[in-house]
PDB file of C-alpha atoms in Angstrom:
ATOM      1  CA  MET A   1       6.376  31.091  11.141  1.00 61.00           C
ATOM      2  CA  PHE A   2       9.961  29.716  10.979  1.00 65.00           C
ATOM      3  CA  GLY A   3      10.487  31.570   7.692  1.00 71.00           C
ATOM      4  CA  ILE A   4       8.415  29.048   5.740  1.00 84.00           C
ATOM      5  CA  THR A   5       6.325  30.125   2.749  1.00 90.00           C
ATOM      6  CA  PRO A   6       2.814  28.685   2.292  1.00 94.00           C
ATOM      7  CA  PHE A   7       4.213  26.398  -0.434  1.00 95.00           C
ATOM      8  CA  GLY A   8       7.022  25.357   1.917  1.00 92.00           C
ATOM      9  CA  MET A   9       4.449  24.571   4.588  1.00 95.00           C
ATOM     10  CA  PHE A  10       2.461  22.469   2.085  1.00 97.00           C
ATOM     11  CA  HIS A  11       5.664  20.591   1.193  1.00 96.00           C
ATOM     12  CA  THR A  12       6.385  20.051   4.886  1.00 95.00           C
ATOM     13  CA  VAL A  13       2.907  18.649   5.565  1.00 97.00           C
ATOM     14  CA  VAL A  14       3.143  16.290   2.563  1.00 98.00           C
ATOM     15  CA  SER A  15       6.580  15.160   3.745  1.00 98.00           C
ATOM     16  CA  LEU A  16       5.419  14.580   7.314  1.00 97.00           C
ATOM     17  CA  ILE A  17       2.454  12.507   6.142  1.00 98.00           C
ATOM     18  CA  ALA A  18       4.846  10.361   4.094  1.00 98.00           C
ATOM     19  CA  LEU A  19       7.316  10.027   6.964  1.00 98.00           C
ATOM     20  CA  PHE A  20       4.672   9.095   9.527  1.00 98.00           C
ATOM     21  CA  ALA A  21       3.061   6.594   7.128  1.00 98.00           C
ATOM     22  CA  GLY A  22       6.456   4.990   6.580  1.00 98.00           C
ATOM     23  CA  LEU A  23       7.243   4.841  10.286  1.00 98.00           C
ATOM     24  CA  ILE A  24       3.812   3.405  11.094  1.00 98.00           C
ATOM     25  CA  ALA A  25       4.272   0.695   8.451  1.00 98.00           C
ATOM     26  CA  LEU A  26       7.764  -0.116   9.729  1.00 98.00           C
ATOM     27  CA  ILE A  27       6.594  -0.348  13.318  1.00 98.00           C
ATOM     28  CA  ARG A  28       3.372  -2.235  12.621  1.00 98.00           C
ATOM     29  CA  TYR A  29       4.501  -4.567   9.814  1.00 98.00           C
ATOM     30  CA  ARG A  30       8.322  -4.341  10.057  1.00 97.00           C
ATOM     31  CA  GLU A  31       8.350  -3.228   6.421  1.00 98.00           C
ATOM     32  CA  ILE A  32       6.666  -0.941   3.944  1.00 98.00           C
ATOM     33  CA  GLY A  33       4.696  -2.719   1.241  1.00 97.00           C
ATOM     34  CA  TYR A  34       2.577  -1.301  -1.548  1.00 98.00           C
ATOM     35  CA  GLU A  35      -0.117  -3.932  -1.029  1.00 97.00           C
ATOM     36  CA  ARG A  36      -1.289  -2.139   2.115  1.00 98.00           C
ATOM     37  CA  LEU A  37      -3.022   1.259   2.166  1.00 98.00           C
ATOM     38  CA  ILE A  38      -0.329   2.656   4.478  1.00 98.00           C
ATOM     39  CA  GLY A  39       2.281   1.618   1.898  1.00 98.00           C
ATOM     40  CA  LYS A  40       0.407   3.364  -0.899  1.00 98.00           C
ATOM     41  CA  VAL A  41       0.111   6.498   1.242  1.00 98.00           C
ATOM     42  CA  TYR A  42       3.850   6.323   1.936  1.00 98.00           C
ATOM     43  CA  VAL A  43       4.838   5.886  -1.704  1.00 98.00           C
ATOM     44  CA  TRP A  44       2.625   8.593  -3.173  1.00 98.00           C
ATOM     45  CA  PHE A  45       3.215  11.161  -0.450  1.00 98.00           C
ATOM     46  CA  THR A  46       6.955  10.529  -0.806  1.00 98.00           C
ATOM     47  CA  VAL A  47       6.615  11.231  -4.531  1.00 98.00           C
ATOM     48  CA  GLY A  48       4.694  14.400  -3.624  1.00 98.00           C
ATOM     49  CA  SER A  49       7.400  15.390  -1.157  1.00 98.00           C
ATOM     50  CA  CYS A  50      10.129  14.996  -3.769  1.00 97.00           C
ATOM     51  CA  VAL A  51       8.221  16.777  -6.526  1.00 97.00           C
ATOM     52  CA  THR A  52       7.245  19.738  -4.339  1.00 97.00           C
ATOM     53  CA  GLY A  53      10.802  19.878  -3.013  1.00 95.00           C
ATOM     54  CA  PHE A  54      12.099  20.472  -6.526  1.00 95.00           C
ATOM     55  CA  PHE A  55      10.371  23.874  -6.476  1.00 93.00           C
ATOM     56  CA  ILE A  56      11.979  25.038  -3.235  1.00 90.00           C
ATOM     57  CA  PHE A  57      15.210  26.962  -3.729  1.00 77.00           C
ATOM     58  CA  ARG A  58      16.166  28.192  -0.264  1.00 71.00           C
ATOM     59  CA  HIS A  59      19.845  28.573  -1.181  1.00 69.00           C
ATOM     60  CA  GLY A  60      19.706  29.445  -4.869  1.00 74.00           C
ATOM     61  CA  GLY A  61      19.406  26.883  -7.662  1.00 82.00           C
ATOM     62  CA  PHE A  62      19.548  23.108  -7.842  1.00 88.00           C
ATOM     63  CA  GLY A  63      21.442  21.803  -4.826  1.00 89.00           C
ATOM     64  CA  LYS A  64      22.028  18.838  -2.544  1.00 91.00           C
ATOM     65  CA  PRO A  65      18.391  18.660  -1.384  1.00 92.00           C
ATOM     66  CA  HIS A  66      17.249  18.422  -5.008  1.00 94.00           C
ATOM     67  CA  ALA A  67      19.813  15.702  -5.731  1.00 96.00           C
ATOM     68  CA  LEU A  68      18.513  13.810  -2.691  1.00 97.00           C
ATOM     69  CA  GLY A  69      15.002  14.118  -4.149  1.00 97.00           C
ATOM     70  CA  VAL A  70      16.168  12.590  -7.438  1.00 97.00           C
ATOM     71  CA  ILE A  71      17.966   9.751  -5.617  1.00 98.00           C
ATOM     72  CA  THR A  72      14.907   9.178  -3.430  1.00 98.00           C
ATOM     73  CA  LEU A  73      12.666   8.851  -6.489  1.00 98.00           C
ATOM     74  CA  ILE A  74      15.080   6.424  -8.163  1.00 98.00           C
ATOM     75  CA  VAL A  75      15.262   4.211  -5.059  1.00 98.00           C
ATOM     76  CA  LEU A  76      11.513   4.516  -4.469  1.00 98.00           C
ATOM     77  CA  PHE A  77      10.604   3.468  -8.013  1.00 98.00           C
ATOM     78  CA  ALA A  78      13.168   0.643  -7.952  1.00 98.00           C
ATOM     79  CA  ALA A  79      11.570  -0.593  -4.713  1.00 98.00           C
ATOM     80  CA  LEU A  80       8.099  -0.208  -6.212  1.00 98.00           C
ATOM     81  CA  GLY A  81       9.114  -2.137  -9.333  1.00 98.00           C
ATOM     82  CA  ALA A  82      10.626  -4.861  -7.186  1.00 98.00           C
ATOM     83  CA  ASP A  83       7.519  -4.923  -4.977  1.00 98.00           C
ATOM     84  CA  ARG A  84       4.887  -4.924  -7.732  1.00 97.00           C
ATOM     85  CA  LYS A  85       6.584  -6.677 -10.671  1.00 97.00           C
ATOM     86  CA  ALA A  86       9.582  -8.535  -9.151  1.00 97.00           C
ATOM     87  CA  ILE A  87      11.802  -6.854 -11.756  1.00 97.00           C
ATOM     88  CA  PHE A  88      14.958  -7.946  -9.917  1.00 97.00           C
ATOM     89  CA  GLY A  89      14.056 -11.626  -9.791  1.00 97.00           C
ATOM     90  CA  ARG A  90      14.994 -13.419  -6.586  1.00 95.00           C
ATOM     91  CA  LEU A  91      16.449 -10.217  -5.121  1.00 98.00           C
ATOM     92  CA  SER A  92      13.210  -8.290  -5.618  1.00 98.00           C
ATOM     93  CA  ARG A  93      11.850  -8.864  -2.111  1.00 98.00           C
ATOM     94  CA  TYR A  94      15.097  -7.633  -0.547  1.00 98.00           C
ATOM     95  CA  ILE A  95      15.287  -4.605  -2.855  1.00 98.00           C
ATOM     96  CA  ALA A  96      11.659  -3.670  -2.205  1.00 98.00           C
ATOM     97  CA  VAL A  97      11.779  -3.945   1.579  1.00 98.00           C
ATOM     98  CA  ILE A  98      15.214  -2.401   2.094  1.00 98.00           C
ATOM     99  CA  GLY A  99      14.698   0.200  -0.650  1.00 98.00           C
ATOM    100  CA  TYR A 100      11.517   1.524   0.939  1.00 98.00           C
ATOM    101  CA  SER A 101      13.300   1.657   4.319  1.00 98.00           C
ATOM    102  CA  LEU A 102      16.201   3.547   2.743  1.00 98.00           C
ATOM    103  CA  THR A 103      13.789   6.189   1.479  1.00 98.00           C
ATOM    104  CA  VAL A 104      12.529   6.666   5.053  1.00 98.00           C
ATOM    105  CA  PHE A 105      16.114   7.431   6.041  1.00 98.00           C
ATOM    106  CA  PHE A 106      16.281   9.875   3.117  1.00 98.00           C
ATOM    107  CA  HIS A 107      13.226  11.673   4.554  1.00 98.00           C
ATOM    108  CA  LEU A 108      15.083  12.124   7.834  1.00 98.00           C
ATOM    109  CA  ILE A 109      18.008  14.021   6.299  1.00 97.00           C
ATOM    110  CA  PRO A 110      16.073  17.175   5.308  1.00 95.00           C
ATOM    111  CA  GLY A 111      13.770  16.658   8.281  1.00 95.00           C
ATOM    112  CA  PHE A 112      16.658  16.821  10.738  1.00 96.00           C
ATOM    113  CA  THR A 113      18.310  19.636   8.795  1.00 95.00           C
ATOM    114  CA  GLU A 114      15.266  21.868   8.496  1.00 92.00           C
ATOM    115  CA  THR A 115      14.228  21.290  12.102  1.00 92.00           C
ATOM    116  CA  ALA A 116      17.674  21.875  13.601  1.00 95.00           C
ATOM    117  CA  THR A 117      18.387  24.981  11.502  1.00 92.00           C
ATOM    118  CA  ARG A 118      14.983  26.626  12.161  1.00 90.00           C
ATOM    119  CA  ILE A 119      13.921  25.653  15.694  1.00 89.00           C
ATOM    120  CA  PRO A 120      13.719  27.307  18.100  1.00 90.00           C
ATOM    121  CA  GLU A 121      12.871  30.325  16.013  1.00 88.00           C
ATOM    122  CA  GLY A 122      15.582  32.967  16.198  1.00 88.00           C
ATOM    123  CA  ARG A 123      18.021  30.623  17.987  1.00 93.00           C
ATOM    124  CA  PRO A 124      18.206  27.386  15.979  1.00 93.00           C
ATOM    125  CA  LEU A 125      19.872  24.299  17.438  1.00 95.00           C
ATOM    126  CA  VAL A 126      22.654  24.356  14.829  1.00 96.00           C
ATOM    127  CA  SER A 127      24.253  27.023  12.678  1.00 92.00           C
ATOM    128  CA  GLY A 128      23.781  25.247   9.357  1.00 91.00           C
ATOM    129  CA  PRO A 129      23.469  21.969   7.467  1.00 91.00           C
ATOM    130  CA  ASP A 130      27.186  21.203   7.893  1.00 94.00           C
ATOM    131  CA  ALA A 131      27.141  21.524  11.696  1.00 97.00           C
ATOM    132  CA  PRO A 132      28.920  18.564  13.349  1.00 97.00           C
ATOM    133  CA  GLU A 133      25.978  17.897  15.689  1.00 97.00           C
ATOM    134  CA  LEU A 134      23.620  17.622  12.746  1.00 97.00           C
ATOM    135  CA  GLN A 135      26.018  15.376  10.836  1.00 97.00           C
ATOM    136  CA  ALA A 136      26.251  13.148  13.929  1.00 98.00           C
ATOM    137  CA  ALA A 137      22.446  12.903  14.131  1.00 97.00           C
ATOM    138  CA  VAL A 138      22.212  11.945  10.449  1.00 98.00           C
ATOM    139  CA  GLY A 139      25.023   9.421  10.976  1.00 98.00           C
ATOM    140  CA  ALA A 140      23.175   7.893  13.929  1.00 98.00           C
ATOM    141  CA  ALA A 141      19.995   7.670  11.843  1.00 98.00           C
ATOM    142  CA  PHE A 142      21.986   5.898   9.122  1.00 98.00           C
ATOM    143  CA  LEU A 143      23.240   3.357  11.670  1.00 98.00           C
ATOM    144  CA  VAL A 144      19.629   2.746  12.716  1.00 98.00           C
ATOM    145  CA  PHE A 145      18.707   2.259   9.054  1.00 98.00           C
ATOM    146  CA  LEU A 146      21.549  -0.267   8.646  1.00 98.00           C
ATOM    147  CA  ALA A 147      20.355  -2.210  11.701  1.00 98.00           C
ATOM    148  CA  VAL A 148      16.764  -2.199  10.418  1.00 98.00           C
ATOM    149  CA  ALA A 149      17.896  -3.273   6.938  1.00 98.00           C
ATOM    150  CA  LEU A 150      19.926  -6.142   8.404  1.00 98.00           C
ATOM    151  CA  LEU A 151      16.969  -7.314  10.488  1.00 98.00           C
ATOM    152  CA  GLN A 152      14.692  -7.073   7.449  1.00 98.00           C
ATOM    153  CA  ALA A 153      17.119  -9.073   5.283  1.00 98.00           C
ATOM    154  CA  LEU A 154      17.460 -11.741   7.962  1.00 98.00           C
ATOM    155  CA  ARG A 155      13.671 -11.963   8.308  1.00 97.00           C
ATOM    156  CA  ILE A 156      13.236 -12.370   4.535  1.00 97.00           C
ATOM    157  CA  ARG A 157      15.935 -15.037   4.486  1.00 97.00           C
ATOM    158  CA  ARG A 158      14.298 -16.874   7.394  1.00 96.00           C
ATOM    159  CA  GLN A 159      10.906 -16.723   5.654  1.00 94.00           C
ATOM    160  CA  ARG A 160      12.421 -18.144   2.484  1.00 92.00           C
ATOM    161  CA  ALA A 161      14.077 -20.951   4.414  1.00 91.00           C
ATOM    162  CA  LEU A 162      10.698 -21.975   5.826  1.00 89.00           C
ATOM    163  CA  LEU A 163       8.894 -22.004   2.442  1.00 81.00           C
ATOM    164  CA  PRO A 164      10.192 -25.363   1.117  1.00 70.00           C
ATOM    165  CA  GLN A 165       9.330 -27.087   4.412  1.00 61.00           C
ATOM    166  CA  ALA A 166       5.737 -25.840   4.288  1.00 49.00           C
ATOM    167  CA  ALA A 167       5.163 -27.207   0.773  1.00 45.00           C
TER     168      ALA A 167
END
């Protein structure tokens, strides 16, 4: 089905679980946080998605998708360190919340690409990963990420402004 190997299907399922967990957390809590079960599911299934993705070589050797996996892991672990250990000091809350959201956007890039280049089977929506329509969809998703990140940063700032008054 869709030219996907059993390992590729496993990778896809792991990735979809991560993506849906991230979207559920964003919708329900307006952020992804490791303190909640949905956040833990997101983090560890995202790690699984990246690691399994490293073993998929659809177009030869190490390529852009693999580089995106490395970048995703770096951002994910920076967000996790900020979330769990506040390793970035006062900026940690911002880095955690926005970093996790950025990794959701990173999930969308191969998701859009693989879907648009494989479906419908035999007559995919676009001819390849560099198709202008696909690039426009990824660009639109990035604009949504930027809007979400701005709203998250403003919410964190507002919460911080209220803290001294409550004490």
